[in-house]
Amino acid sequence: MISEFEYKILKLLNDKKELNEISKELNEDKYKVLRALGFLKEKNLIDLEEKRIKRYVLTELGEKYINIKLPERRLLDILKDKKEISMDEAKKLLDNNEFSYSIGFLRKNNCIKIENNKIIFIKDIGTDDKYLIDIKNRNYSEEIINKFKNRKGIIEEKDDIFYYAKINENGLKEIRDFNPENYIEEYNKEVFDKKLYKNKKFRPYDINIKVKPENIGRYNKYLEFLDNIRYELISMGFKEMDNYDLILSHFWNIDTLFIPQDHPAGDISIMDAFYIKNINNIEDFPKDLFEKVKNTQIKYFKNFNNDIAKKPMLISHNTAISARTLLNPEKPGKYFLINKVFRYDTIDAKHFIEFNQLEGIVLNDNINFIELLGIIGDLVINIIKAKNVKFYPAYFPFTEPSVEVYAEHPKLGLIEIGGAGVFREELLRQYNIDYPVLAWGLGIDRLAMLYLNINDIRELHTKNIKSLQE
Amino acid sequence: MATIDISLKELYKSLNLFLSKEDLEQYLLNIKCELDDINNDYAKIEIKDFNRPDLYTYTGIARELKGILDIEKGIPNIKINDSDYQIIVDRDLKDIRPYIVAAIVKNVNLNDDRLKDLIQLQEKISQSYGRNRQKIAIGTHNFDLINFPIYYKLADENIKFIPLGYDKELSLKEIINNTEVGKKYGYIINNKYPILIDNNNNIISMPPIINSNKIGKLDNNTRNIFIDISGTDLEKMIIALNIILLTLYEWGGEIYSVKIKYDNKEIISPQIKIIEKEFDYNKIKKHLGLDLKDEEIINYLLKKRIESSINNDRLKIRYLNYRDDLLSEYDIIEEILISYGYNNLKPKKLSIYTKGELNKNRKFQNLIRKLMVSMNCIEIYTPILSSYDINNILKEDKDILEIINPVSNNYNSIRLSLLTSFLQLLQESKEIKFPAKIFEVGKIAYLKDRLYQEDSLLYIYSNYKVSINDSKSVLERLFNELNIKFDMNISNYKFLIEGRQGNILVNNEIIGWIGDINPEVLDNIDIKYPLSGFEINLSKLIKYINYDI
């Protein structure tokens, strides 16, 4: 069975014809015709011959010589003008290959002589430049080719492939039997209404035809990574905190966490924060808590400034939200949060000013640091897929004891992934909490980069829409 | 975090022990320090605990390591000799920089490394612990050039002396106005000029700004040193002085006290002494999580240079006042655990059963995202910080929240619409494939009478030609699926094409816009794609969901 296109081709092939000729007659792309010829041959309806013919073409260098002329010509032109130049000067004008050939050629033809390391002009002769154009125009004899065959890099051999097709006996029969009326072209409702499928066959498809892939909807890969971690945490019984805000008071970000207001920025990264220009103060805290925090600060750090406490800033760590959660927590309680935090930093492949942080707290009577290490161990194995966890003493203003967590990552080796600790009693008393609260914060962007196979942290945010569409 | 350079030779001499790089690295991690770099005989070390200024010198690191390594345990040694040297404090300083503590150290053995260590120690203490010299400013001087008593008083701004590192006299006022340190720290003394001046009328220093070039300069051959610390926080100043004295004592120095005479009292400095504190031993044992015998706990604390005894459920500790960070039972618990070794602890599985759950906003956002993806939309994720200029195009009647200290103009404000981020992205990378169906769910914030922080949904359609139908079909489907009815009315936003835009309303409340983006606006920021879309305030929309998500 053949397609209409194949039928058209077959009809042309009573005489042996070349591919270019067929394609011209049908006014169809060569590759389409060639593909159809392939099918026809497979169905044994035509004879197909393939002929390879060698020919010569100019290389890139050869093409260039059309414009700048052959090196011996260039050298001769200069000598005609200057009568003599030093070898060194000539070497500067031509490259090594060109130089030795040109000198040899010109000496053989008695155009130059060399004395005292100088090239001296004798006479001019014709060079082969004009033949380059002939080769380019495929208008050449063997003699011309021989002139360049032994020179390096000016011409090269290429195969031209020609396809000759002629119809055979089977093909002739196929043409005789071909009747488009015998086929169903379109698969539509009429096919059912008239029960066309009972008497006719469907015109076969070219199943290799190229079509555009369907458009797709897609989640953002990085957000998908974060979602996956959220589901891991839910499966471990953690509840997502729900008091996140982009803009918070200094009170939540710093003061309530037992950090002195006058602490020099730079010592603690959470103080490398962004501050908001247009609002002077923000009161996003309960008044009685504010008084308690103020008292704690005055007791331990000897000063507290209400205006600083109310300064609005971009959230610089999610521990601020853990603190908010302490206002009304469940006991026992397990909470987590993955959300954006902002830090003043240089922007480069390793640093960006916005990133996501995984934060968590666990509240209950009689829980301790050793259980905190147990939680971290679980998280690291479930989320980071690490083989091993290591713990080292750390310092955070709001926890005691504090620990820095390192994980043995299958690909990255031993990496620092975060910090943890037991919230300080001085902090918890502000919330009337008299039982331990275990807290931890893990960096996840490095793992995300690994998951997404990117080397530049800035690419965690969308940089190019087209690449997501494809 | 403070980073210090130390001489490994001096450290190992002090420990009387050589450590391999790997061992040093591990031991340092166990005292909250991190080895950043080793360069021949010198190491760069990060001191993570900023309540431990005693570690800003190799002698302090050695003191801590000696305990951990069982080389020397318990309270460190130090001896003070009495003397009659006096500092007389003028009452005028009371409201400016009221306190001074001081000491004299004789027969110290300095060398290049030790001198560098001493200077670094002073600098780091006054920077972090001393809040950039506000609370603590330290001066070390050549004792042999001073004629006691010393007067600590306010001086006239025109008095002159040669400041350290200068070759000519400058007046006090010139020092504040014209020198680098003067400009940096001058605000602390607020147009007053405190000086230390000796009995021969030689100016020793102008605290907290600068020493004199003659008396205030130490070199390798200096044997006798006068140290003064001036400031506002007496307790911290005492600790800072003790740290420096412990270091000089380690270098063979003999320490002599100084009498400091205020107009109404006289105190002896330094006040280096053993502090005694009592803690609830049962509480410590309960929260420690380790089953340790009393002797073991006492020994673990000894390794942290703390002596202790247990009596009637009370743990009594004794330690030297070169640190002030032992506030509660938990501080003691940490000392014991660190001494025991974090990596020797056997982590215990948590056995609390709780139900895990996403919060309501997240669930709603996830529902919206799922619907958008199922309509073949591509989700993008853009930074919340955005360019003020692009925000400005979209601001309408809102005020943009600007950042006081932006890192770059691309991120100098908070986006007031997700469209800001989208346009910024498109402006930076012009590549897009038609047809494009793009969405984002994210946070926005702006001012309009008050501060608003909202979750938002943006949908954008782009193609060779676009119309409001392209966005409205998605909007219709979205609300159908959410089972919420919406209305539209005519709007007049400048960033949308006039007559091709509208407000989206639910229950008569405007919750978003829909329309074709104004080509003039786009052309101005060099975007040449037809765009149509909508943006919805999810924080408002969630109120109308009357079923469990």
mmCIF file of N, CA, C and O in Angstrom, chain A residues 77-121:
data_model
loop_
_atom_site.group_PDB
_atom_site.id
_atom_site.type_symbol
_atom_site.label_atom_id
_atom_site.label_comp_id
_atom_site.label_asym_id
_atom_site.label_seq_id
_atom_site.Cartn_x
_atom_site.Cartn_y
_atom_site.Cartn_z
ATOM 1 N N ASP A 77 54.562 40.266 -4.596
ATOM 2 C CA ASP A 77 54.075 41.648 -4.703
ATOM 3 C C ASP A 77 54.906 42.602 -3.844
ATOM 4 O O ASP A 77 55.230 43.709 -4.262
ATOM 5 N N ILE A 78 55.240 42.123 -2.656
ATOM 6 C CA ILE A 78 56.027 42.978 -1.756
ATOM 7 C C ILE A 78 57.431 43.199 -2.329
ATOM 8 O O ILE A 78 57.956 44.306 -2.348
ATOM 9 N N LEU A 79 58.011 42.102 -2.843
ATOM 10 C CA LEU A 79 59.372 42.190 -3.383
ATOM 11 C C LEU A 79 59.436 43.085 -4.620
ATOM 12 O O LEU A 79 60.389 43.828 -4.829
ATOM 13 N N LYS A 80 58.368 42.988 -5.431
ATOM 14 C CA LYS A 80 58.301 43.837 -6.619
ATOM 15 C C LYS A 80 58.443 45.295 -6.215
ATOM 16 O O LYS A 80 59.092 46.103 -6.877
ATOM 17 N N ASP A 81 57.870 45.583 -5.089
ATOM 18 C CA ASP A 81 57.843 46.957 -4.613
ATOM 19 C C ASP A 81 59.146 47.328 -3.909
ATOM 20 O O ASP A 81 59.769 48.345 -4.204
ATOM 21 N N LYS A 82 59.608 46.421 -2.985
ATOM 22 C CA LYS A 82 60.754 46.792 -2.140
ATOM 23 C C LYS A 82 62.083 46.278 -2.661
ATOM 24 O O LYS A 82 63.124 46.645 -2.156
ATOM 25 N N LYS A 83 62.037 45.347 -3.617
ATOM 26 C CA LYS A 83 63.222 44.718 -4.221
ATOM 27 C C LYS A 83 63.922 43.734 -3.291
ATOM 28 O O LYS A 83 64.450 42.726 -3.722
ATOM 29 N N GLU A 84 64.005 44.019 -2.017
ATOM 30 C CA GLU A 84 64.553 43.011 -1.099
ATOM 31 C C GLU A 84 63.968 43.191 0.296
ATOM 32 O O GLU A 84 63.634 44.320 0.694
ATOM 33 N N ILE A 85 63.801 42.017 0.988
ATOM 34 C CA ILE A 85 63.428 42.110 2.412
ATOM 35 C C ILE A 85 64.191 41.041 3.163
ATOM 36 O O ILE A 85 64.664 40.064 2.585
ATOM 37 N N SER A 86 64.314 41.236 4.490
ATOM 38 C CA SER A 86 65.040 40.240 5.287
ATOM 39 C C SER A 86 64.154 39.009 5.470
ATOM 40 O O SER A 86 62.929 39.090 5.368
ATOM 41 N N MET A 87 64.806 37.865 5.737
ATOM 42 C CA MET A 87 64.068 36.621 5.977
ATOM 43 C C MET A 87 63.110 36.784 7.150
ATOM 44 O O MET A 87 61.967 36.323 7.106
ATOM 45 N N ASP A 88 63.606 37.453 8.185
ATOM 46 C CA ASP A 88 62.771 37.617 9.396
ATOM 47 C C ASP A 88 61.491 38.370 9.087
ATOM 48 O O ASP A 88 60.402 38.017 9.539
ATOM 49 N N GLU A 89 61.676 39.414 8.277
ATOM 50 C CA GLU A 89 60.513 40.212 7.906
ATOM 51 C C GLU A 89 59.504 39.356 7.129
ATOM 52 O O GLU A 89 58.301 39.403 7.380
ATOM 53 N N ALA A 90 60.022 38.539 6.208
ATOM 54 C CA ALA A 90 59.155 37.682 5.400
ATOM 55 C C ALA A 90 58.438 36.666 6.272
ATOM 56 O O ALA A 90 57.258 36.369 6.084
ATOM 57 N N LYS A 91 59.186 36.184 7.284
ATOM 58 C CA LYS A 91 58.583 35.196 8.189
ATOM 59 C C LYS A 91 57.428 35.815 8.969
ATOM 60 O O LYS A 91 56.472 35.143 9.322
ATOM 61 N N LYS A 92 57.573 37.070 9.262
ATOM 62 C CA LYS A 92 56.498 37.749 9.995
ATOM 63 C C LYS A 92 55.243 37.870 9.132
ATOM 64 O O LYS A 92 54.122 37.844 9.632
ATOM 65 N N LEU A 93 55.455 38.038 7.821
ATOM 66 C CA LEU A 93 54.319 38.240 6.923
ATOM 67 C C LEU A 93 53.546 36.952 6.652
ATOM 68 O O LEU A 93 52.343 36.952 6.477
ATOM 69 N N LEU A 94 54.268 35.840 6.621
ATOM 70 C CA LEU A 94 53.649 34.563 6.265
ATOM 71 C C LEU A 94 53.793 33.607 7.422
ATOM 72 O O LEU A 94 54.701 33.750 8.229
ATOM 73 N N ASP A 95 52.884 32.610 7.481
ATOM 74 C CA ASP A 95 53.120 31.643 8.553
ATOM 75 C C ASP A 95 54.080 30.563 8.068
ATOM 76 O O ASP A 95 54.466 30.522 6.895
ATOM 77 N N ASN A 96 54.495 29.685 8.984
ATOM 78 C CA ASN A 96 55.586 28.750 8.709
ATOM 79 C C ASN A 96 55.419 27.914 7.450
ATOM 80 O O ASN A 96 56.303 27.838 6.606
ATOM 81 N N ASN A 97 54.230 27.275 7.327
ATOM 82 C CA ASN A 97 53.942 26.433 6.181
ATOM 83 C C ASN A 97 54.064 27.209 4.872
ATOM 84 O O ASN A 97 54.690 26.778 3.915
ATOM 85 N N GLU A 98 53.406 28.363 4.899
ATOM 86 C CA GLU A 98 53.372 29.193 3.701
ATOM 87 C C GLU A 98 54.754 29.641 3.332
ATOM 88 O O GLU A 98 55.135 29.672 2.169
ATOM 89 N N PHE A 99 55.532 29.968 4.335
ATOM 90 C CA PHE A 99 56.846 30.542 4.115
ATOM 91 C C PHE A 99 57.753 29.593 3.342
ATOM 92 O O PHE A 99 58.285 29.918 2.281
ATOM 93 N N SER A 100 57.887 28.355 3.855
ATOM 94 C CA SER A 100 58.840 27.453 3.211
ATOM 95 C C SER A 100 58.376 27.105 1.789
ATOM 96 O O SER A 100 59.176 27.031 0.859
ATOM 97 N N TYR A 101 57.039 26.911 1.614
ATOM 98 C CA TYR A 101 56.568 26.605 0.270
ATOM 99 C C TYR A 101 56.850 27.755 -0.696
ATOM 100 O O TYR A 101 57.376 27.575 -1.790
ATOM 101 N N SER A 102 56.504 28.962 -0.232
ATOM 102 C CA SER A 102 56.627 30.121 -1.109
ATOM 103 C C SER A 102 58.081 30.361 -1.533
ATOM 104 O O SER A 102 58.370 30.595 -2.709
ATOM 105 N N ILE A 103 58.989 30.268 -0.587
ATOM 106 C CA ILE A 103 60.406 30.471 -0.889
ATOM 107 C C ILE A 103 60.874 29.443 -1.914
ATOM 108 O O ILE A 103 61.506 29.757 -2.930
ATOM 109 N N GLY A 104 60.491 28.161 -1.645
ATOM 110 C CA GLY A 104 60.886 27.079 -2.550
ATOM 111 C C GLY A 104 60.371 27.328 -3.963
ATOM 112 O O GLY A 104 61.119 27.253 -4.942
ATOM 113 N N PHE A 105 59.081 27.654 -4.034
ATOM 114 C CA PHE A 105 58.439 27.868 -5.322
ATOM 115 C C PHE A 105 59.106 29.006 -6.105
ATOM 116 O O PHE A 105 59.434 28.889 -7.281
ATOM 117 N N LEU A 106 59.368 30.121 -5.418
ATOM 118 C CA LEU A 106 59.915 31.298 -6.093
ATOM 119 C C LEU A 106 61.379 31.082 -6.520
ATOM 120 O O LEU A 106 61.826 31.569 -7.543
ATOM 121 N N ARG A 107 62.103 30.303 -5.698
ATOM 122 C CA ARG A 107 63.498 30.025 -6.067
ATOM 123 C C ARG A 107 63.556 29.109 -7.288
ATOM 124 O O ARG A 107 64.347 29.300 -8.208
ATOM 125 N N LYS A 108 62.641 28.064 -7.256
ATOM 126 C CA LYS A 108 62.621 27.115 -8.354
ATOM 127 C C LYS A 108 62.359 27.838 -9.670
ATOM 128 O O LYS A 108 62.899 27.495 -10.713
ATOM 129 N N ASN A 109 61.536 28.842 -9.625
ATOM 130 C CA ASN A 109 61.186 29.580 -10.831
ATOM 131 C C ASN A 109 62.091 30.782 -11.069
ATOM 132 O O ASN A 109 61.763 31.671 -11.851
ATOM 133 N N ASN A 110 63.219 30.813 -10.300
ATOM 134 C CA ASN A 110 64.193 31.898 -10.467
ATOM 135 C C ASN A 110 63.604 33.305 -10.321
ATOM 136 O O ASN A 110 64.009 34.236 -10.991
ATOM 137 N N CYS A 111 62.656 33.429 -9.463
ATOM 138 C CA CYS A 111 62.060 34.748 -9.237
ATOM 139 C C CYS A 111 62.814 35.491 -8.158
ATOM 140 O O CYS A 111 62.754 36.717 -8.071
ATOM 141 N N ILE A 112 63.464 34.739 -7.272
ATOM 142 C CA ILE A 112 64.196 35.388 -6.176
ATOM 143 C C ILE A 112 65.523 34.687 -5.983
ATOM 144 O O ILE A 112 65.738 33.572 -6.473
ATOM 145 N N LYS A 113 66.436 35.364 -5.253
ATOM 146 C CA LYS A 113 67.599 34.678 -4.727
ATOM 147 C C LYS A 113 67.780 35.099 -3.275
ATOM 148 O O LYS A 113 67.234 36.130 -2.833
ATOM 149 N N ILE A 114 68.531 34.259 -2.559
ATOM 150 C CA ILE A 114 68.708 34.570 -1.133
ATOM 151 C C ILE A 114 70.171 34.792 -0.852
ATOM 152 O O ILE A 114 71.022 33.952 -1.158
ATOM 153 N N GLU A 115 70.469 35.970 -0.353
ATOM 154 C CA GLU A 115 71.857 36.301 -0.010
ATOM 155 C C GLU A 115 71.883 36.979 1.343
ATOM 156 O O GLU A 115 71.065 37.850 1.631
ATOM 157 N N ASN A 116 72.856 36.594 2.163
ATOM 158 C CA ASN A 116 73.030 37.219 3.491
ATOM 159 C C ASN A 116 71.724 37.327 4.275
ATOM 160 O O ASN A 116 71.391 38.364 4.838
ATOM 161 N N ASN A 117 70.991 36.200 4.199
ATOM 162 C CA ASN A 117 69.739 36.201 4.955
ATOM 163 C C ASN A 117 68.724 37.227 4.436
ATOM 164 O O ASN A 117 67.849 37.662 5.151
ATOM 165 N N LYS A 118 68.907 37.585 3.165
ATOM 166 C CA LYS A 118 67.957 38.528 2.560
ATOM 167 C C LYS A 118 67.365 37.902 1.316
ATOM 168 O O LYS A 118 68.033 37.162 0.600
ATOM 169 N N ILE A 119 66.080 38.224 1.060
ATOM 170 C CA ILE A 119 65.433 37.744 -0.147
ATOM 171 C C ILE A 119 65.508 38.871 -1.178
ATOM 172 O O ILE A 119 65.079 39.986 -0.888
ATOM 173 N N ILE A 120 66.075 38.535 -2.337
ATOM 174 C CA ILE A 120 66.269 39.589 -3.347
ATOM 175 C C ILE A 120 65.447 39.266 -4.581
ATOM 176 O O ILE A 120 65.410 38.125 -5.064
ATOM 177 N N PHE A 121 64.731 40.265 -5.072
ATOM 178 C CA PHE A 121 63.803 40.115 -6.186
ATOM 179 C C PHE A 121 64.572 39.969 -7.503
ATOM 180 O O PHE A 121 65.529 40.687 -7.774
#
